GROMACS .gro file of C-alpha atoms in nm:
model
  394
    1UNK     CA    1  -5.563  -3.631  -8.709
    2UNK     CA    2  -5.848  -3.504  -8.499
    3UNK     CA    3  -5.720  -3.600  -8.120
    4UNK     CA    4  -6.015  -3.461  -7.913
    5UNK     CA    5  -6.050  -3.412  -7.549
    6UNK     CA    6  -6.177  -3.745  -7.356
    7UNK     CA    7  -6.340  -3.765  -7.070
    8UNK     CA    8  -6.324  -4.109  -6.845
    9UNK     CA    9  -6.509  -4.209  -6.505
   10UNK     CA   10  -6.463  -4.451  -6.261
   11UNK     CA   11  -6.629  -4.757  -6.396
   12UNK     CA   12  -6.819  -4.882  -6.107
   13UNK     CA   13  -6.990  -4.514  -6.082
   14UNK     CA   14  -7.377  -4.617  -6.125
   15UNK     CA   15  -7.307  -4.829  -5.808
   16UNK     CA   16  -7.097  -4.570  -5.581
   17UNK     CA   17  -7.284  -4.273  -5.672
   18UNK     CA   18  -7.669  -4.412  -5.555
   19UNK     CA   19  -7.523  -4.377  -5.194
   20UNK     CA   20  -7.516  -4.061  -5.017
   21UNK     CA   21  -7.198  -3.873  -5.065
   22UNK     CA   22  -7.057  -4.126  -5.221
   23UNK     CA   23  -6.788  -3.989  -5.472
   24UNK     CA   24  -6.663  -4.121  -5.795
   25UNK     CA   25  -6.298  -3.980  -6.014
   26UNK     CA   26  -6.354  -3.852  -6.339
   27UNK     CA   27  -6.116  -3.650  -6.595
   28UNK     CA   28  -6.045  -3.490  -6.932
   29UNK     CA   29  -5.705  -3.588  -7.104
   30UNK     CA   30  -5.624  -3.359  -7.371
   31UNK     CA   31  -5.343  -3.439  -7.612
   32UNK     CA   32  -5.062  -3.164  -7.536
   33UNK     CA   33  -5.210  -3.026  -7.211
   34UNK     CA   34  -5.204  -3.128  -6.848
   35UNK     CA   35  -5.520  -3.413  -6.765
   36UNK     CA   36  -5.778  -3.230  -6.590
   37UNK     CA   37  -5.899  -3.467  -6.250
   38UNK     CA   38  -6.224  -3.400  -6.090
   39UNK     CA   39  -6.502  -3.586  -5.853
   40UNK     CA   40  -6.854  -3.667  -5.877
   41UNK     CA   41  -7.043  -3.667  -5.551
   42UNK     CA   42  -7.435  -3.810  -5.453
   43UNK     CA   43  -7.569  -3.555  -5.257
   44UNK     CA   44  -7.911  -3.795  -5.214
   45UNK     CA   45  -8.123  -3.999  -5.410
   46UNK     CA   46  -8.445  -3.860  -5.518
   47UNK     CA   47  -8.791  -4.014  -5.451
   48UNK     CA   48  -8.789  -4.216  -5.800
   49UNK     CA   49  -8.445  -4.380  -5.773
   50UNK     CA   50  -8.246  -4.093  -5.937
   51UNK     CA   51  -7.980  -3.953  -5.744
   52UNK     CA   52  -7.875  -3.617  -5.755
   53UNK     CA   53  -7.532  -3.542  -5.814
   54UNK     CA   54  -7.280  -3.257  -5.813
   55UNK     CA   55  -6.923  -3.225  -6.050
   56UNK     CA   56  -6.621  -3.092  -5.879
   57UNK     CA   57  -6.462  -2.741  -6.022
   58UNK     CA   58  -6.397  -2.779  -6.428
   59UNK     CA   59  -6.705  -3.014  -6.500
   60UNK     CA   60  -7.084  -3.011  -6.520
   61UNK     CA   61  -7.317  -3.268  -6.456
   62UNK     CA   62  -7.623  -3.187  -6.732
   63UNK     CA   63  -7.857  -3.514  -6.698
   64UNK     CA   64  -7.863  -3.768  -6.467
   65UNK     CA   65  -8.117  -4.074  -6.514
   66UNK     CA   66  -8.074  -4.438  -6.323
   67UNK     CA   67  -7.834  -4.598  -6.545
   68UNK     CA   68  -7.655  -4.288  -6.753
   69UNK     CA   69  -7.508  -3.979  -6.694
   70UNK     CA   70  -7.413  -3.673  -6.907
   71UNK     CA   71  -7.092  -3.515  -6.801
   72UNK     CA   72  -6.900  -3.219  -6.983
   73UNK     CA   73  -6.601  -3.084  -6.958
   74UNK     CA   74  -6.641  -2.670  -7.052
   75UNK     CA   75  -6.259  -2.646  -7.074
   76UNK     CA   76  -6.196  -2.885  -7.389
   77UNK     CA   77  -6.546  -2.848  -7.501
   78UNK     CA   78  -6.582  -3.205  -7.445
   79UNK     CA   79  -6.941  -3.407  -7.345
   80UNK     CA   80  -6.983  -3.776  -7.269
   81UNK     CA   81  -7.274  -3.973  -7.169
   82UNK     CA   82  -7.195  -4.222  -6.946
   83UNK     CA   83  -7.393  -4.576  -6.975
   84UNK     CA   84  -7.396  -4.856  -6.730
   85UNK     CA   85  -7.494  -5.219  -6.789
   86UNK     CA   86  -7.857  -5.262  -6.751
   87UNK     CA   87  -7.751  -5.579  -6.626
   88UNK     CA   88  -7.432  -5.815  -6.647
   89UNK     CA   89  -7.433  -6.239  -6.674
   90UNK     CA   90  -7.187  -6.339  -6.484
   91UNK     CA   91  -7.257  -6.715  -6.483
   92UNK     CA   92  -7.206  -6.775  -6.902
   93UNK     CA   93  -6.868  -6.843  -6.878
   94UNK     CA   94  -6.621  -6.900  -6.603
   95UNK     CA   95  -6.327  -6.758  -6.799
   96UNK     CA   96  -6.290  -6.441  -7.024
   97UNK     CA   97  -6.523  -6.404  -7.323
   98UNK     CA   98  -6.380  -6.369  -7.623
   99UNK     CA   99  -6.670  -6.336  -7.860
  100UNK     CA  100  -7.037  -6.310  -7.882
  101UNK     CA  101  -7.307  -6.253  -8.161
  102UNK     CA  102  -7.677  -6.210  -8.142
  103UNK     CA  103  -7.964  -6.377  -8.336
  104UNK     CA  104  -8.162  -6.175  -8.556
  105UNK     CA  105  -8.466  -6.211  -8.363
  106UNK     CA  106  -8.283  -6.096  -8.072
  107UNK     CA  107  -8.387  -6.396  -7.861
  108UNK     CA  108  -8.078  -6.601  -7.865
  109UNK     CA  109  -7.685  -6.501  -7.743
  110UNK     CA  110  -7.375  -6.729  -7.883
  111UNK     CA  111  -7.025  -6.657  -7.752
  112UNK     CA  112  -6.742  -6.842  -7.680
  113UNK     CA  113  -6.473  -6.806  -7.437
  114UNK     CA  114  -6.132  -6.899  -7.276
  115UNK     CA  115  -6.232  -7.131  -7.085
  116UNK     CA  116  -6.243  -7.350  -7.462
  117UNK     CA  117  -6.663  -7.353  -7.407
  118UNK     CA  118  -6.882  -7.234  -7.652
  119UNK     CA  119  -7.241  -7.163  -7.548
  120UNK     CA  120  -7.586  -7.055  -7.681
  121UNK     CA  121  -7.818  -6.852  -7.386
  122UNK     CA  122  -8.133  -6.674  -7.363
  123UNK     CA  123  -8.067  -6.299  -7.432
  124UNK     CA  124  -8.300  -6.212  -7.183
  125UNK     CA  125  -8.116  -6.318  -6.879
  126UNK     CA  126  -7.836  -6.521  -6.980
  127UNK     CA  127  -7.995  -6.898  -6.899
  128UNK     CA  128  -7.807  -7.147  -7.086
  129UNK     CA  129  -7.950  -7.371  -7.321
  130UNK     CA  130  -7.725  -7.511  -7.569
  131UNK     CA  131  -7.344  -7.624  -7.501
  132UNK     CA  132  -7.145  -7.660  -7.864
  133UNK     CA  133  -6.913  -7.924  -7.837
  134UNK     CA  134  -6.659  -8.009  -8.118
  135UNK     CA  135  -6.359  -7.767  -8.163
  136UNK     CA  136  -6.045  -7.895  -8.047
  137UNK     CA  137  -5.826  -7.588  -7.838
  138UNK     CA  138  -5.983  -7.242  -7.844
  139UNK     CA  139  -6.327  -7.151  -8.047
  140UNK     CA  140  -6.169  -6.763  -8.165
  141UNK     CA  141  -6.511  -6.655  -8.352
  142UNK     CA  142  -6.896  -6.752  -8.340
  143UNK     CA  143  -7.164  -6.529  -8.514
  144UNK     CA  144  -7.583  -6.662  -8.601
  145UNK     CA  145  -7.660  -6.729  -8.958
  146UNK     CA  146  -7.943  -6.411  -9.089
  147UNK     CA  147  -8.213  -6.705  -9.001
  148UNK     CA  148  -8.098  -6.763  -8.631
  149UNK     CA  149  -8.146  -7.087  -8.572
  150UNK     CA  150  -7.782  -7.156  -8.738
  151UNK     CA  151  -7.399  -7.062  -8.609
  152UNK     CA  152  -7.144  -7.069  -8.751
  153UNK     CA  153  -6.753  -7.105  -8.577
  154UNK     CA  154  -6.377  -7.081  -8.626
  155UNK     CA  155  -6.131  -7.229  -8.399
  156UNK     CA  156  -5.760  -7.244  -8.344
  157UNK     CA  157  -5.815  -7.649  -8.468
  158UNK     CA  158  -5.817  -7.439  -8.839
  159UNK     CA  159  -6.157  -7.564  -8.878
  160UNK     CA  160  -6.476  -7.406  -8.939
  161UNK     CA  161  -6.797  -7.557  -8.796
  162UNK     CA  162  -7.172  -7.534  -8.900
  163UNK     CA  163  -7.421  -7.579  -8.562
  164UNK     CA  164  -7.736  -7.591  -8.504
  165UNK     CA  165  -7.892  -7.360  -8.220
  166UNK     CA  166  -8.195  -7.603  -8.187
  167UNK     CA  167  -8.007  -7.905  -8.073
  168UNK     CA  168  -7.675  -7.830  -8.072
  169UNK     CA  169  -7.541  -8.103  -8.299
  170UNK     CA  170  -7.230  -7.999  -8.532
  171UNK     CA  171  -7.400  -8.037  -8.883
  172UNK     CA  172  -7.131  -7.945  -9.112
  173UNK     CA  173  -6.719  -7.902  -9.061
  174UNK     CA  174  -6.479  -7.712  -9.340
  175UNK     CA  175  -6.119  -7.800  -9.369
  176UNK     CA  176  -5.872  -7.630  -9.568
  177UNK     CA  177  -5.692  -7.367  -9.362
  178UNK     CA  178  -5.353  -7.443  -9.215
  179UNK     CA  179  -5.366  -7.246  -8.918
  180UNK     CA  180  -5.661  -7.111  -8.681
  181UNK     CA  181  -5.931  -6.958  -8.820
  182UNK     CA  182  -5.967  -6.559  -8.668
  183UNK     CA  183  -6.271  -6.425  -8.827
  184UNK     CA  184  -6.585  -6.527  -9.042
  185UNK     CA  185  -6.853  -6.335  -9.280
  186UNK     CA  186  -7.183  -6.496  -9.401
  187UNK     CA  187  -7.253  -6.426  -9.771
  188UNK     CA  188  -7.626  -6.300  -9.805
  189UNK     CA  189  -7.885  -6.544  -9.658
  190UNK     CA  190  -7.520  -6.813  -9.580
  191UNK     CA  191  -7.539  -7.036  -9.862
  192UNK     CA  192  -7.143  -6.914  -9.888
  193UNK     CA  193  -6.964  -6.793  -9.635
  194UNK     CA  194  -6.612  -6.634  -9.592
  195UNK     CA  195  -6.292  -6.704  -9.345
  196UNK     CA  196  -5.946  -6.559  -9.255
  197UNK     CA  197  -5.716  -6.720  -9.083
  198UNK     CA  198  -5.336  -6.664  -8.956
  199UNK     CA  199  -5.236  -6.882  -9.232
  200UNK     CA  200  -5.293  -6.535  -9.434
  201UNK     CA  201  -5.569  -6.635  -9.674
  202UNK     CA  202  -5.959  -6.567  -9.674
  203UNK     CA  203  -6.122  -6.883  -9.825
  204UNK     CA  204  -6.518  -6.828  -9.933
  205UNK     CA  205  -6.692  -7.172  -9.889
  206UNK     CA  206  -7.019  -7.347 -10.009
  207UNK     CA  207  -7.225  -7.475  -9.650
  208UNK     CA  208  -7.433  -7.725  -9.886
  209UNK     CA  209  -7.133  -7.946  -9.983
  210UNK     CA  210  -6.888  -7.821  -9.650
  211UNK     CA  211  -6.635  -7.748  -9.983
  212UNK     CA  212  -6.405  -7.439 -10.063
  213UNK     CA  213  -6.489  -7.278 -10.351
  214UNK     CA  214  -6.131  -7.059 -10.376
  215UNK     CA  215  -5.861  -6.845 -10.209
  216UNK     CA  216  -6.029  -6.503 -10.212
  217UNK     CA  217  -5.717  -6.400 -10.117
  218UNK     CA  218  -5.394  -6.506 -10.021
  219UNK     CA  219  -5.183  -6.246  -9.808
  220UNK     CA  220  -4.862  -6.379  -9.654
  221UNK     CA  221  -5.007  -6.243  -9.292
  222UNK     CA  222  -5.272  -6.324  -9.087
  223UNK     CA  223  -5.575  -6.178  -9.135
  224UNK     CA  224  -5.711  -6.102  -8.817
  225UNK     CA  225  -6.042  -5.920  -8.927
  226UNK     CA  226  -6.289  -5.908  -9.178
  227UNK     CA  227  -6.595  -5.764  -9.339
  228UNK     CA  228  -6.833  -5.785  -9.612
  229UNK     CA  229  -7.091  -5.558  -9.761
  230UNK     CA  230  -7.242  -5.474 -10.085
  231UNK     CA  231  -6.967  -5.211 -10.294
  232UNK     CA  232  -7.083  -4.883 -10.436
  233UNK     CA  233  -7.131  -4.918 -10.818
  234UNK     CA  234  -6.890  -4.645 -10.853
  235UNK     CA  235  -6.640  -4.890 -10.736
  236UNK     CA  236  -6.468  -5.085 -11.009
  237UNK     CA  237  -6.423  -5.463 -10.811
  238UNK     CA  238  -6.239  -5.634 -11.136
  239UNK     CA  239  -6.317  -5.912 -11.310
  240UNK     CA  240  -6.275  -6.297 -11.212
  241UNK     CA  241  -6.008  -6.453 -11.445
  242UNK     CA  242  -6.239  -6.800 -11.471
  243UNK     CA  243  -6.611  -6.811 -11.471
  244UNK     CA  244  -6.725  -6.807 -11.128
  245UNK     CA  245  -6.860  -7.213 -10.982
  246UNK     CA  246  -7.280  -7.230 -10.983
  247UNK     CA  247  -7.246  -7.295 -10.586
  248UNK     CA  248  -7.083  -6.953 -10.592
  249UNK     CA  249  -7.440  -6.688 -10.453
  250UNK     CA  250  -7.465  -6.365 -10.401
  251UNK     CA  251  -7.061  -6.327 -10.444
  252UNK     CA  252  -7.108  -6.048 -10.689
  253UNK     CA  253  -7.056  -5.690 -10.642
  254UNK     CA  254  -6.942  -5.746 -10.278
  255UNK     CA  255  -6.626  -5.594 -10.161
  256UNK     CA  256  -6.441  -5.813  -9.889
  257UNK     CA  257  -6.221  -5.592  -9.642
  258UNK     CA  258  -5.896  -5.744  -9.483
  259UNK     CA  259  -5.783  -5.623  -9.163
  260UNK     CA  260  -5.443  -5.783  -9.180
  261UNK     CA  261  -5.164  -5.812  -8.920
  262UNK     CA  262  -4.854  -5.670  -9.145
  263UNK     CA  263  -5.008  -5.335  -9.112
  264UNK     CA  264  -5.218  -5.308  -9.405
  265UNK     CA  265  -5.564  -5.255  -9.468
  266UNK     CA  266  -5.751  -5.417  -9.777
  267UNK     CA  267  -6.025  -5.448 -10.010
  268UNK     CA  268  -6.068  -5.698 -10.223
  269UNK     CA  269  -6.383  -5.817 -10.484
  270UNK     CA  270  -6.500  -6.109 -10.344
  271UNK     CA  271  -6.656  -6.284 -10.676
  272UNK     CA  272  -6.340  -6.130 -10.893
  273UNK     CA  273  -6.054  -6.217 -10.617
  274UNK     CA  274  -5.921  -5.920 -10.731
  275UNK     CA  275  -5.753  -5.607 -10.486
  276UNK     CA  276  -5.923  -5.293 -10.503
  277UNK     CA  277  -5.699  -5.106 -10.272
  278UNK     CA  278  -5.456  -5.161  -9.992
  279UNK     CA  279  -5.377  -4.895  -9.721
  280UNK     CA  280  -5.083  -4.926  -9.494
  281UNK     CA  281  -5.142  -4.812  -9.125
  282UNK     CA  282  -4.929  -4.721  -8.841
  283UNK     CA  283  -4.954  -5.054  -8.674
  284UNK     CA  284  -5.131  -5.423  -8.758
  285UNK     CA  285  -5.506  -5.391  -8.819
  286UNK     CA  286  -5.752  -5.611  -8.576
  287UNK     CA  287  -6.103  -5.542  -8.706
  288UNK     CA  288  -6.265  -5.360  -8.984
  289UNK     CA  289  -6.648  -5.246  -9.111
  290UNK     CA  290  -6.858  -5.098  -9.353
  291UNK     CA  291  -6.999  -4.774  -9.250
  292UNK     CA  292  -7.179  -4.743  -9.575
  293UNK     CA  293  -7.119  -4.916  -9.929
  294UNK     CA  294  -6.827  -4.632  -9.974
  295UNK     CA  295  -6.746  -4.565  -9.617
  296UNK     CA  296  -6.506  -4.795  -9.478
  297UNK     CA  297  -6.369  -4.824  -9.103
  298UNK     CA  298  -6.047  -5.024  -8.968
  299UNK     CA  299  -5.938  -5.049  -8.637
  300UNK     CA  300  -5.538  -5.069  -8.526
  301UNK     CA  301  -5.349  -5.214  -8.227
  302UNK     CA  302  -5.231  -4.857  -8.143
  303UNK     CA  303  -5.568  -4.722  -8.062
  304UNK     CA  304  -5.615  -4.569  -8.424
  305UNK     CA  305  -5.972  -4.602  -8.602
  306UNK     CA  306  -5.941  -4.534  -8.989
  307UNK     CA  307  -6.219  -4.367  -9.183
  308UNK     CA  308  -6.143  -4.433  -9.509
  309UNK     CA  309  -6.348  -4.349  -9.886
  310UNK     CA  310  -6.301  -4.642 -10.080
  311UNK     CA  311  -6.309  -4.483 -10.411
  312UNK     CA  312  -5.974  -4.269 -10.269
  313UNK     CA  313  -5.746  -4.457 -10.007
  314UNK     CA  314  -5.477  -4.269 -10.072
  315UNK     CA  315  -5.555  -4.056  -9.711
  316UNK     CA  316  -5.787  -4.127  -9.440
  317UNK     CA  317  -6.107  -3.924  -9.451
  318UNK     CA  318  -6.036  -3.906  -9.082
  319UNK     CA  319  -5.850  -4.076  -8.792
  320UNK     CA  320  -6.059  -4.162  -8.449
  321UNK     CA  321  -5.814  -4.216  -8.118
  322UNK     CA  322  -5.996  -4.197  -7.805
  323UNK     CA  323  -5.714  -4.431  -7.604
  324UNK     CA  324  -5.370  -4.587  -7.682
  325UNK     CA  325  -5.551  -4.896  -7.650
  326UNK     CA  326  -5.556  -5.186  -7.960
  327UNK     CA  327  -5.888  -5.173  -8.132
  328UNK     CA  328  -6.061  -5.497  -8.082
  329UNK     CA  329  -6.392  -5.403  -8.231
  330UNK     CA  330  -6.592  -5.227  -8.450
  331UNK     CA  331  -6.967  -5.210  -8.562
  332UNK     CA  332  -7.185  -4.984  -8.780
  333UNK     CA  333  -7.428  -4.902  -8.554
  334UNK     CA  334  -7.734  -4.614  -8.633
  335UNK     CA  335  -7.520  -4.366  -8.840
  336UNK     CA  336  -7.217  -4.440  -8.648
  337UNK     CA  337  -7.059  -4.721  -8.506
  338UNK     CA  338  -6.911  -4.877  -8.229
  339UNK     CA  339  -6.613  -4.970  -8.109
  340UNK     CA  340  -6.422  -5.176  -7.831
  341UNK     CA  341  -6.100  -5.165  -7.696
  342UNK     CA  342  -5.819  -5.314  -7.510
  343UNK     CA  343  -5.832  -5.074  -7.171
  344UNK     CA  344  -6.222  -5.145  -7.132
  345UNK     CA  345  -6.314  -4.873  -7.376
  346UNK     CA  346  -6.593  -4.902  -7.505
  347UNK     CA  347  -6.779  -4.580  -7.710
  348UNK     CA  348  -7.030  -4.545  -7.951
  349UNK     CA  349  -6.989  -4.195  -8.225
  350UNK     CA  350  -7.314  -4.088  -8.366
  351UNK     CA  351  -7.301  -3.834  -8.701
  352UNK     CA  352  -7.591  -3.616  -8.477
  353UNK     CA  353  -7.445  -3.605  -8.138
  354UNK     CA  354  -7.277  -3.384  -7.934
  355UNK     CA  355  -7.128  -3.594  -7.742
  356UNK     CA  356  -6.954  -3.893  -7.748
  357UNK     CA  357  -7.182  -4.244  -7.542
  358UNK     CA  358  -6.932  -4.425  -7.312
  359UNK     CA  359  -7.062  -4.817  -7.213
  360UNK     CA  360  -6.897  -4.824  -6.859
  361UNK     CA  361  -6.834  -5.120  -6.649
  362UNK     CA  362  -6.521  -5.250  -6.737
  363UNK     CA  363  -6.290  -5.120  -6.512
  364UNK     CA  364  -5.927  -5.163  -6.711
  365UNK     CA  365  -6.045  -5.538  -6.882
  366UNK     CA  366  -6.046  -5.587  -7.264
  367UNK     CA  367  -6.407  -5.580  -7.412
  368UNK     CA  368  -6.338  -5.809  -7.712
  369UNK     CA  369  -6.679  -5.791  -7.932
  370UNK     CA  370  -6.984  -5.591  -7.928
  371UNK     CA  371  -7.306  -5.695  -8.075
  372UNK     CA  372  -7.660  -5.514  -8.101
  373UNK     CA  373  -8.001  -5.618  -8.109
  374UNK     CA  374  -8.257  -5.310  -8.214
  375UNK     CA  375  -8.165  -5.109  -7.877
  376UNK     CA  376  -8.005  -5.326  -7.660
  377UNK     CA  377  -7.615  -5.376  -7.648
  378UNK     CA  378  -7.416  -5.683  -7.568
  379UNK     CA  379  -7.075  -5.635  -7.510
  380UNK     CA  380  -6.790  -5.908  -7.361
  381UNK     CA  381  -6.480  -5.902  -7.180
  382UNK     CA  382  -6.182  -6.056  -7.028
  383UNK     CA  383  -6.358  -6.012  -6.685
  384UNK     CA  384  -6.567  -6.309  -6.777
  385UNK     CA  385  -6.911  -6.101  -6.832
  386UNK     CA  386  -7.142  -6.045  -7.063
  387UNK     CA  387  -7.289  -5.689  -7.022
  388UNK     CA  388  -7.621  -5.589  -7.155
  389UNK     CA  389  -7.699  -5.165  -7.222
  390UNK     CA  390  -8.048  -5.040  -7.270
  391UNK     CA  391  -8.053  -4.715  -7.511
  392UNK     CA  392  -8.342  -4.598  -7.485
  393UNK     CA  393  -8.266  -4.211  -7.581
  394UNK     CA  394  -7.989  -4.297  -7.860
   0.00000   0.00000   0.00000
């Protein structure tokens, strides 16, 4: 298991360090050795906003720009680059936000939150313009159909919802499940679409005719996570024992992946309903992704991330724990992903970096769901904000 060095800040550091000697804490925790502390101090702030800023003894500052910083550590031959929000709504939600997707044009935020309120807003600064009204106790999921004018939601009321982002009206409801609905996946361009729920199964449905169309699997524990993507044709997804319904589309050769809550992580075909593996974990699984159509990630309530090679799941191709923190999300992002945790975590791995990107902000809060729109980054959190990052260098 490759447990590297990790370097953390303060989180409010953008704000503290643009005054004069201001200082900010930062250190390196490396597994088996004593946690290195250290300070950052402003010694000014430079004609064109930047301020210039000096690392105590065992760190070095290496780029500075308004909104991100590059820190390393020379000890543990560790390097982060800090992020903060390019800006954070604070008046979405009064509550904690629990989830959030974007529309594919990247105009248009959905996200729902404790506060039982589900709510469409401009991306661009967080205006309000749709309030989606129909879920009885807690909305736990929201995502845009691939068209963007369509959402799609799963509450604790074990029902799914169809909405539109136009007008808000509920156009189409799905019942079937027997307990509240935890996570959703749209089937190509969402003539189908897929749900888990705690009542352990995934049921794929048809939107035209708000009917289920099977038990893609049924697993005895809830399934708090899921994913689908097109399988490798390497990968042998088995064959469905009756001839698949003709408002079954695009169901074939996707694998569905099962991040369930008894520990296990699993794949399953999604037109065949047949398993294709199953890997046990050290600990219940929250969230899972597709890296590639072989490359498979699942995140764990004990801070582990699972690489995995879906032809082989015998081992890990690697393990991934940056905190002790539960894994809330995950997202294939560039050739990487990213991932959110439970202690305000939230990091993005890149194949061809150095260094690891840290999205700062919140300080200690759980950031529940991140979602990305070309190079902007939405991320929300218990706090009750919705942050927004600008990557312009990633």
């Amino acid at each position: 298991m490759a447990a590297e060095a990790v370097v953390r800040i303060q989180s409010d550091w953008d704000q503290v360090l643009r005054k004069n000697e201001g200082e900010a804490w930062l250190s390196c925790r490396s597994p088996g050795k004593s946690t290195l502390y250290g300070t950052l101090t402003c010694q000014g702030v430079g004609a064109d906003g930047i301020p210039e800023i000096t690392a105590s003894e065992g760190f070095v500052v290496k780029e500075v720009t308004k909104k991100s910083l590059l820190v390393s550590c020379p000890r543990e031959n560790a390097s982060t680059r800090f992020r903060a929000p390019y800006t954070a709504f604070c008046r979405i939600h009064q509550k904690s936000v629990t989830c959030l997707d974007l529309s594919s044009g990247g105009g248009l935020g959905v996200s729902t939150s404790a506060d039982g309120m589900m709510k469409i807003w401009q991306a661009a600064n967080g205006e309000i313009r749709r309030r989606l009204e129909g879920h009885v106790y807690d909305v736990n999921c929201c995502r845009f159909f691939p068209s963007g004018i369509v959402v799609l939601s799963g509450g604790m009321d074990a029902q799914l919802k169809i909405w539109s982002a136009e007008d808000g009206r509920c156009v189409a409801t799905f019942q079937g499940h027997k307990a509240g609905i935890l996570d959703t996946a749209i089937v190509d361009r969402g003539r189908n679409v897929v749900s888990s729920s705690r009542d352990g199964t995934a049921r794929l449905w048809d939107c035209g005719r708000s009917a289920c169309l099977g038990t893609v699997a049924d697993c005895g524990s809830p399934i708090n996570g899921i994913a689908l993507g097109g399988a490798d044709n390497t990968l042998n997804l088995g064959s469905p024992e009756t001839a698949p319904s003709e408002r079954e589309i695009g169901t074939e050769g996707k694998l569905l992946l099962l991040a369930r809550e008894d520990k296990k992580f699993q794949g399953v075909g999604l037109q065949s309903r047949q398993p294709v593996f199953l890997f046990v974990g050290s600990d219940a699984f929250n969230c899972c992704a597709f890296l590639s159509s072989l490359y498979l990630l699942a995140g764990a309530q004990d801070g582990n991330i699972y690489q995995l090679d879906a032809r082989n799941t015998k081992a890990p191709v690697r393990i991934i724990q940056r905190s002790g923190a539960p894994v809330l999300s995950l997202l294939p992002y560039k050739d990487g992903f990213i991932a959110s945790q439970g202690d305000g975590t939230c990091f993005i791995l890149q194949q061809d970096l150095d260094h690891i990107v840290e999205l700062t902000g919140a300080d200690c809060d759980p950031v529940y769901k991140v979602a990305t729109w070309e190079k902007q980054i939405y991320t929300c959190c218990r706090d009750g904000l919705v942050r927004r990052y600008h990557l312009s260098d990633l």
